[in-house]
mmCIF file of C-alpha atoms and ligand atoms in Angstrom:
data_model
loop_
_atom_site.group_PDB
_atom_site.id
_atom_site.type_symbol
_atom_site.label_atom_id
_atom_site.label_comp_id
_atom_site.label_asym_id
_atom_site.label_seq_id
_atom_site.Cartn_x
_atom_site.Cartn_y
_atom_site.Cartn_z
ATOM 1 C CA MET R 533 0.000 0.000 0.000
ATOM 2 C CA GLN R 534 1.276 3.439 -0.845
ATOM 3 C CA ASP R 535 2.072 5.815 1.991
ATOM 4 C CA LEU R 536 -0.710 8.366 2.498
ATOM 5 C CA SER R 537 1.668 11.319 2.280
ATOM 6 C CA THR R 538 2.922 10.023 -1.083
ATOM 7 C CA GLY R 539 -0.690 10.016 -2.230
ATOM 8 C CA VAL R 540 -1.237 13.567 -1.007
ATOM 9 C CA ALA R 541 1.905 14.721 -2.809
ATOM 10 C CA ARG R 542 0.729 13.054 -6.038
ATOM 11 C CA PHE R 543 -2.690 14.674 -5.631
ATOM 12 C CA GLN R 544 -1.135 18.117 -5.273
ATOM 13 C CA GLN R 545 1.297 17.662 -8.153
ATOM 14 C CA ASP R 546 -0.848 15.862 -10.744
ATOM 15 C CA VAL R 547 -4.535 15.649 -9.870
ATOM 16 C CA PHE R 548 -5.250 19.056 -8.372
ATOM 17 C CA PRO R 549 -3.726 21.140 -11.212
ATOM 18 C CA ALA R 550 -5.744 19.151 -13.774
ATOM 19 C CA LYS R 551 -8.973 20.056 -11.972
ATOM 20 C CA ALA R 552 -7.948 23.488 -10.706
ATOM 21 C CA GLU R 553 -10.981 25.193 -12.268
ATOM 22 C CA LEU R 554 -13.375 22.753 -10.629
ATOM 23 C CA PHE R 555 -11.768 23.202 -7.219
ATOM 24 C CA ALA R 556 -11.860 26.996 -7.592
ATOM 25 C CA HIS R 557 -15.595 26.737 -8.336
ATOM 26 C CA LEU R 558 -16.141 24.372 -5.396
ATOM 27 C CA ALA R 559 -14.313 26.683 -2.990
ATOM 28 C CA ALA R 560 -17.540 28.658 -2.535
ATOM 29 C CA THR R 561 -20.147 26.227 -3.915
ATOM 30 C CA HIS R 562 -21.587 23.090 -2.345
ATOM 31 C CA ARG R 563 -24.522 21.801 -4.385
ATOM 32 C CA PRO R 564 -24.448 18.009 -4.497
ATOM 33 C CA THR R 565 -27.420 16.424 -6.264
ATOM 34 C CA THR R 566 -27.256 13.055 -4.537
ATOM 35 C CA LEU R 567 -27.054 11.794 -0.981
ATOM 36 C CA PHE R 568 -25.189 8.491 -1.162
ATOM 37 C CA ILE R 569 -25.462 6.228 1.882
ATOM 38 C CA GLY R 570 -23.061 3.315 1.665
ATOM 39 C CA CYS R 571 -21.137 0.905 3.850
ATOM 40 C CA SER R 572 -17.866 1.931 5.523
ATOM 41 C CA ASP R 573 -16.272 -1.066 3.765
ATOM 42 C CA ALA R 574 -13.023 0.090 2.113
ATOM 43 C CA ARG R 575 -13.902 -1.717 -1.114
ATOM 44 C CA VAL R 576 -17.060 0.266 -1.777
ATOM 45 C CA VAL R 577 -15.955 3.699 -3.003
ATOM 46 C CA PRO R 578 -18.991 5.834 -3.954
ATOM 47 C CA GLU R 579 -17.170 8.321 -6.194
ATOM 48 C CA LEU R 580 -15.360 5.531 -8.020
ATOM 49 C CA ILE R 581 -18.345 3.298 -8.767
ATOM 50 C CA THR R 582 -20.500 6.253 -9.884
ATOM 51 C CA GLN R 583 -17.601 8.104 -11.548
ATOM 52 C CA SER R 584 -18.604 11.265 -9.708
ATOM 53 C CA GLU R 585 -16.532 14.399 -9.423
ATOM 54 C CA PRO R 586 -15.826 16.228 -6.167
ATOM 55 C CA GLY R 587 -18.903 18.205 -5.159
ATOM 56 C CA GLU R 588 -21.449 15.821 -6.682
ATOM 57 C CA LEU R 589 -22.095 13.293 -3.915
ATOM 58 C CA PHE R 590 -22.938 14.018 -0.292
ATOM 59 C CA VAL R 591 -21.792 10.803 1.373
ATOM 60 C CA ILE R 592 -22.665 9.018 4.594
ATOM 61 C CA ARG R 593 -20.910 5.723 5.240
ATOM 62 C CA THR R 594 -21.853 3.500 8.144
ATOM 63 C CA ALA R 595 -21.150 -0.119 9.061
ATOM 64 C CA GLY R 596 -23.631 -2.172 7.039
ATOM 65 C CA ASN R 597 -25.006 0.989 5.351
ATOM 66 C CA LEU R 598 -27.482 1.147 8.215
ATOM 67 C CA VAL R 599 -29.718 4.186 8.635
ATOM 68 C CA PRO R 600 -31.297 4.232 12.098
ATOM 69 C CA ALA R 601 -35.001 5.104 12.028
ATOM 70 C CA TYR R 602 -35.591 8.665 13.183
ATOM 71 C CA ALA R 603 -35.468 9.318 16.916
ATOM 72 C CA PRO R 604 -35.162 12.778 18.468
ATOM 73 C CA GLY R 605 -31.749 13.545 19.929
ATOM 74 C CA PRO R 606 -28.202 14.176 18.716
ATOM 75 C CA ASP R 607 -27.293 11.697 15.997
ATOM 76 C CA GLY R 608 -24.594 12.167 13.362
ATOM 77 C CA VAL R 609 -26.317 10.115 10.695
ATOM 78 C CA ALA R 610 -29.664 11.882 11.209
ATOM 79 C CA ALA R 611 -27.993 15.313 11.181
ATOM 80 C CA SER R 612 -26.207 14.549 7.909
ATOM 81 C CA ILE R 613 -29.451 13.319 6.324
ATOM 82 C CA GLU R 614 -31.300 16.454 7.447
ATOM 83 C CA TYR R 615 -28.540 18.705 6.108
ATOM 84 C CA ALA R 616 -28.457 16.945 2.731
ATOM 85 C CA VAL R 617 -32.223 16.978 2.282
ATOM 86 C CA ALA R 618 -33.418 20.174 3.987
ATOM 87 C CA VAL R 619 -30.449 22.459 3.307
ATOM 88 C CA LEU R 620 -28.693 21.086 0.214
ATOM 89 C CA ASN R 621 -31.979 19.906 -1.367
ATOM 90 C CA VAL R 622 -30.538 16.747 -2.906
ATOM 91 C CA ALA R 623 -32.811 15.321 -5.613
ATOM 92 C CA GLU R 624 -32.073 11.671 -4.919
ATOM 93 C CA ILE R 625 -30.911 9.442 -2.111
ATOM 94 C CA VAL R 626 -29.145 6.158 -2.810
ATOM 95 C CA VAL R 627 -28.763 3.468 -0.171
ATOM 96 C CA CYS R 628 -26.084 1.099 -1.439
ATOM 97 C CA GLY R 629 -25.418 -2.348 -0.020
ATOM 98 C CA HIS R 630 -22.694 -4.637 -1.301
ATOM 99 C CA SER R 631 -21.605 -8.239 -1.713
ATOM 100 C CA ALA R 632 -19.662 -9.905 1.115
ATOM 101 C CA CYS R 633 -20.655 -7.188 3.600
ATOM 102 C CA GLY R 634 -19.041 -7.981 6.958
ATOM 103 C CA ALA R 635 -21.985 -6.610 8.915
ATOM 104 C CA MET R 636 -24.558 -8.603 6.936
ATOM 105 C CA THR R 637 -22.380 -11.722 7.078
ATOM 106 C CA ALA R 638 -22.178 -11.470 10.881
ATOM 107 C CA LEU R 639 -25.971 -11.295 11.061
ATOM 108 C CA ALA R 640 -26.747 -13.911 8.422
ATOM 109 C CA GLU R 641 -24.300 -16.385 9.956
ATOM 110 C CA GLY R 642 -25.120 -15.534 13.568
ATOM 111 C CA HIS R 643 -21.566 -14.611 14.596
ATOM 112 C CA ASP R 644 -20.870 -14.263 18.320
ATOM 113 C CA LEU R 645 -20.587 -10.509 18.937
ATOM 114 C CA THR R 646 -20.412 -10.542 22.738
ATOM 115 C CA ALA R 647 -16.839 -9.161 22.641
ATOM 116 C CA LEU R 648 -17.997 -6.402 20.247
ATOM 117 C CA PRO R 649 -20.872 -4.787 22.151
ATOM 118 C CA THR R 650 -20.925 -1.566 20.130
ATOM 119 C CA ILE R 651 -21.201 -3.452 16.851
ATOM 120 C CA ALA R 652 -23.808 -5.773 18.329
ATOM 121 C CA GLY R 653 -25.873 -2.767 19.410
ATOM 122 C CA TRP R 654 -25.493 -0.971 16.088
ATOM 123 C CA LEU R 655 -26.547 -4.053 14.111
ATOM 124 C CA HIS R 656 -29.931 -4.004 15.847
ATOM 125 C CA HIS R 657 -30.773 -1.348 13.245
ATOM 126 C CA ALA R 658 -30.896 -4.318 10.870
ATOM 127 C CA ASP R 659 -33.471 -6.293 12.928
ATOM 128 C CA ALA R 660 -36.198 -5.534 10.375
ATOM 129 C CA SER R 661 -33.816 -6.518 7.571
ATOM 130 C CA ARG R 662 -33.393 -9.936 9.155
ATOM 131 C CA ALA R 663 -37.103 -10.272 9.807
ATOM 132 C CA ARG R 664 -37.933 -9.732 6.134
ATOM 133 C CA THR R 665 -35.249 -12.119 4.805
ATOM 134 C CA ALA R 666 -36.646 -15.498 3.836
ATOM 135 C CA VAL R 667 -33.294 -17.197 3.162
ATOM 136 C CA THR R 668 -31.496 -18.055 6.401
ATOM 137 C CA GLY R 669 -28.434 -19.937 7.556
ATOM 138 C CA PRO R 670 -24.780 -19.609 6.641
ATOM 139 C CA GLY R 671 -23.634 -19.279 3.060
ATOM 140 C CA GLU R 672 -23.358 -16.756 0.265
ATOM 141 C CA GLU R 673 -27.010 -16.966 -0.729
ATOM 142 C CA ALA R 674 -28.227 -16.040 2.752
ATOM 143 C CA VAL R 675 -25.786 -13.118 2.950
ATOM 144 C CA ALA R 676 -26.843 -11.865 -0.502
ATOM 145 C CA ALA R 677 -30.521 -12.087 0.430
ATOM 146 C CA LEU R 678 -29.918 -10.172 3.664
ATOM 147 C CA VAL R 679 -27.879 -7.531 1.815
ATOM 148 C CA ARG R 680 -30.843 -6.905 -0.521
ATOM 149 C CA GLU R 681 -33.484 -6.896 2.209
ATOM 150 C CA ASN R 682 -31.291 -4.642 4.308
ATOM 151 C CA VAL R 683 -31.164 -2.007 1.580
ATOM 152 C CA ALA R 684 -34.971 -2.089 1.390
ATOM 153 C CA ALA R 685 -35.296 -1.887 5.188
ATOM 154 C CA GLN R 686 -32.872 1.052 5.399
ATOM 155 C CA LEU R 687 -34.828 2.914 2.708
ATOM 156 C CA ALA R 688 -37.894 2.457 4.919
ATOM 157 C CA ASN R 689 -35.932 3.779 7.914
ATOM 158 C CA LEU R 690 -34.796 6.744 5.833
ATOM 159 C CA ALA R 691 -38.407 7.689 5.126
ATOM 160 C CA THR R 692 -39.054 8.061 8.891
ATOM 161 C CA HIS R 693 -36.758 11.104 9.006
ATOM 162 C CA PRO R 694 -38.985 14.202 8.944
ATOM 163 C CA SER R 695 -36.854 16.012 6.340
ATOM 164 C CA VAL R 696 -37.078 13.001 4.029
ATOM 165 C CA ALA R 697 -40.806 12.480 4.685
ATOM 166 C CA ARG R 698 -41.402 16.159 3.841
ATOM 167 C CA ALA R 699 -39.375 15.938 0.622
ATOM 168 C CA LEU R 700 -41.150 12.713 -0.383
ATOM 169 C CA ALA R 701 -44.560 14.331 0.183
ATOM 170 C CA ARG R 702 -43.523 17.160 -2.165
ATOM 171 C CA HIS R 703 -42.097 14.660 -4.686
ATOM 172 C CA ALA R 704 -38.844 16.573 -4.301
ATOM 173 C CA VAL R 705 -36.665 13.536 -3.703
ATOM 174 C CA THR R 706 -36.324 10.029 -5.153
ATOM 175 C CA LEU R 707 -35.133 7.075 -3.066
ATOM 176 C CA ARG R 708 -33.080 4.379 -4.769
ATOM 177 C CA GLY R 709 -31.726 1.069 -3.516
ATOM 178 C CA TRP R 710 -28.552 -0.410 -4.978
ATOM 179 C CA VAL R 711 -26.428 -3.478 -4.411
ATOM 180 C CA TYR R 712 -22.821 -3.311 -5.581
ATOM 181 C CA ASP R 713 -21.094 -6.571 -6.475
ATOM 182 C CA ILE R 714 -17.380 -6.358 -5.634
ATOM 183 C CA PRO R 715 -16.021 -9.143 -7.907
ATOM 184 C CA THR R 716 -17.849 -7.966 -11.076
ATOM 185 C CA GLY R 717 -18.363 -4.241 -10.465
ATOM 186 C CA ALA R 718 -22.071 -4.658 -11.255
ATOM 187 C CA VAL R 719 -24.610 -2.368 -9.623
ATOM 188 C CA ALA R 720 -28.111 -3.824 -9.310
ATOM 189 C CA GLU R 721 -30.988 -1.429 -8.703
ATOM 190 C CA LEU R 722 -33.704 -2.809 -6.443
ATOM 191 C CA ASP R 723 -37.300 -2.605 -7.624
ATOM 192 C CA ALA R 724 -39.818 -0.273 -6.032
ATOM 193 C CA ALA R 725 -37.219 1.453 -3.930
HETATM 194 ZN ZN1 ZN Y 948 -20.470 -3.661 4.301
#
């Protein structure tokens, strides 16, 4: 793996000058059109798989691309959603799951998480995802099924956020569910997201 400071140096020498005009524009402009909610997994890079430029995606990444249902109180995910929808007026929100997700694998295969209490607690936001998944037990098929159902369940959670509910009522925002397949690069769009 390349050293991070080598990467920064390469960015400043090669990448930044090539996009200098864009960065000058972005210095005072923040108008992303899409809120992209993906997994923290290092292999799922939103800007890469959508070929987006800086300034185009407002990104939230959480373990398992989970979006807790709205509850009053300080919450980083909820605050970022509200900012994207109510202030930046994004036109679409994508919730993107992915193949071989560690969080979904732990749930589908019933891993022992007693030594990881924070993860165990966080993954309760996928209880409805598990409840709606017909395929159970260990194995790739069960993980894939849970990944899909989890995207659908998180879209439902997203709609409980007042800013999102308001935008949906005005038909000002579209919700989309995706599953990204790491080995092939395919992106499947879920129906009736
Ligand atoms: Zn994941």
